[in-house]
Amino acid sequence: MRSRDRSFWVWAEALDLLQGTERLQRQSFALKMLHSAPCWEPSVDLYQNGGELTLLVALPGVDPRQVEVALDEAGLVVRGERPMPPACQRGAIHRLEIPYGRFERRIALPPGSFSVHQQLLENGFLMLILHQLGQG
């Protein structure tokens, strides 16, 4: 019975070491991603009603001052950053499913030229209303 107890203790110790290593790896990976190129893409819904486009971009926890919207030849670009909350940076990570760090989403638009008419970040969604140029 004694050898079995020791065997259990050795496996428990090994499991603790593996879990600690996994936590360090996830923390290191998360911190690297925070300081590099865009690491996640927000979800987008796009609706068209005549010459008006409405885009909803899911950005919960993103400060409006951290969001940039730009129109270019290829469509619309939404980029910014969602920082990890300070309270979460100090603790051990047991699960990390919410993406943090830089984000960028390129959205192809229907044919035509558009201008941003309205931009509002509310309830975790960036709502963009674009008007098609040359439409009455």
XYZ file of C-alpha atoms in Angstrom:
136
model
C 0.000 0.000 0.000
C 2.858 2.340 0.744
C 4.351 2.086 -2.778
C 0.934 2.858 -4.236
C 0.665 6.021 -2.110
C 4.084 7.133 -3.306
C 3.137 6.441 -6.929
C 0.006 8.550 -6.522
C 2.055 11.383 -4.993
C 4.541 11.296 -7.900
C 1.738 11.460 -10.483
C 0.013 14.280 -8.601
C 3.280 16.226 -8.512
C 3.841 15.632 -12.250
C 0.302 16.787 -13.031
C 0.830 19.983 -11.011
C 4.031 20.682 -12.947
C 2.299 20.105 -16.301
C -0.591 22.403 -15.362
C 1.852 25.102 -14.270
C 3.742 24.778 -17.555
C 0.505 25.051 -19.555
C -0.494 28.200 -17.627
C 2.876 29.812 -18.316
C 2.658 28.906 -22.005
C -0.855 30.383 -22.334
C 0.158 33.552 -20.476
C 3.252 33.966 -22.628
C 1.248 33.373 -25.822
C -1.461 35.845 -24.751
C 1.068 38.549 -23.882
C 2.935 38.098 -27.191
C -0.332 38.442 -29.107
C -1.169 41.666 -27.255
C 1.934 43.370 -28.637
C 1.989 42.062 -32.191
C 0.010 42.402 -35.398
C -3.791 42.065 -35.294
C -4.643 38.784 -33.622
C -8.406 38.539 -33.913
C -11.314 39.545 -36.142
C -14.672 40.728 -34.777
C -17.913 39.291 -36.162
C -19.836 41.483 -38.616
C -23.407 41.692 -39.913
C -24.068 43.706 -43.088
C -27.506 44.844 -44.223
C -28.482 46.865 -47.295
C -31.619 48.908 -47.755
C -31.505 50.728 -51.089
C -28.444 52.985 -51.107
C -27.838 52.612 -47.370
C -25.607 49.975 -45.743
C -25.772 49.159 -42.043
C -22.887 47.269 -40.480
C -22.883 45.848 -36.969
C -19.449 44.919 -35.642
C -19.301 42.947 -32.371
C -16.843 44.791 -30.115
C -17.795 44.112 -26.473
C -15.385 45.674 -24.025
C -13.764 47.939 -26.626
C -13.389 51.626 -25.815
C -14.740 53.807 -28.682
C -11.443 55.741 -28.629
C -9.658 52.478 -29.531
C -11.568 52.014 -32.804
C -10.524 53.234 -36.251
C -12.781 53.018 -39.309
C -11.484 53.606 -42.820
C -12.902 53.239 -46.319
C -10.548 52.199 -49.104
C -10.752 50.695 -52.597
C -11.242 47.179 -51.226
C -14.044 48.102 -48.810
C -14.199 49.048 -45.153
C -11.562 48.421 -42.477
C -12.315 48.387 -38.754
C -9.301 48.116 -36.468
C -8.405 48.800 -32.874
C -7.551 47.109 -29.626
C -9.294 45.420 -26.720
C -6.871 45.370 -23.784
C -6.974 42.651 -21.182
C -8.548 44.050 -17.980
C -5.836 44.956 -15.428
C -7.320 42.665 -12.763
C -6.937 39.690 -15.138
C -3.302 40.413 -15.966
C -2.105 39.512 -12.473
C -3.841 36.173 -12.019
C -3.229 32.669 -13.269
C -5.135 31.977 -16.478
C -7.344 28.906 -16.279
C -9.368 29.663 -19.401
C -8.844 32.310 -22.085
C -11.633 32.325 -24.672
C -12.237 36.059 -25.137
C -9.737 37.498 -27.621
C -7.683 40.475 -26.466
C -5.167 42.679 -28.183
C -5.176 44.238 -31.624
C -7.985 43.443 -34.000
C -8.680 44.197 -37.623
C -11.583 43.301 -39.876
C -11.722 44.036 -43.601
C -15.226 44.010 -45.022
C -15.908 43.878 -48.742
C -18.799 46.161 -49.691
C -21.324 45.780 -52.511
C -20.442 47.545 -55.783
C -20.511 51.335 -55.645
C -18.917 54.163 -53.689
C -19.925 54.740 -50.084
C -19.287 57.280 -47.352
C -19.626 56.812 -43.607
C -22.756 58.679 -42.562
C -22.988 57.588 -38.905
C -20.728 55.742 -36.438
C -21.892 54.674 -32.976
C -20.456 52.190 -30.445
C -23.181 51.114 -28.052
C -24.020 47.954 -26.092
C -20.927 46.184 -27.422
C -21.687 46.842 -31.097
C -20.142 49.320 -33.475
C -22.951 50.442 -35.783
C -21.893 52.026 -39.043
C -24.332 53.526 -41.512
C -22.906 54.114 -44.964
C -24.602 56.003 -47.779
C -24.002 55.144 -51.386
C -22.653 58.153 -53.271
C -24.701 59.281 -56.247
C -27.964 57.981 -54.731
C -30.793 60.425 -54.045
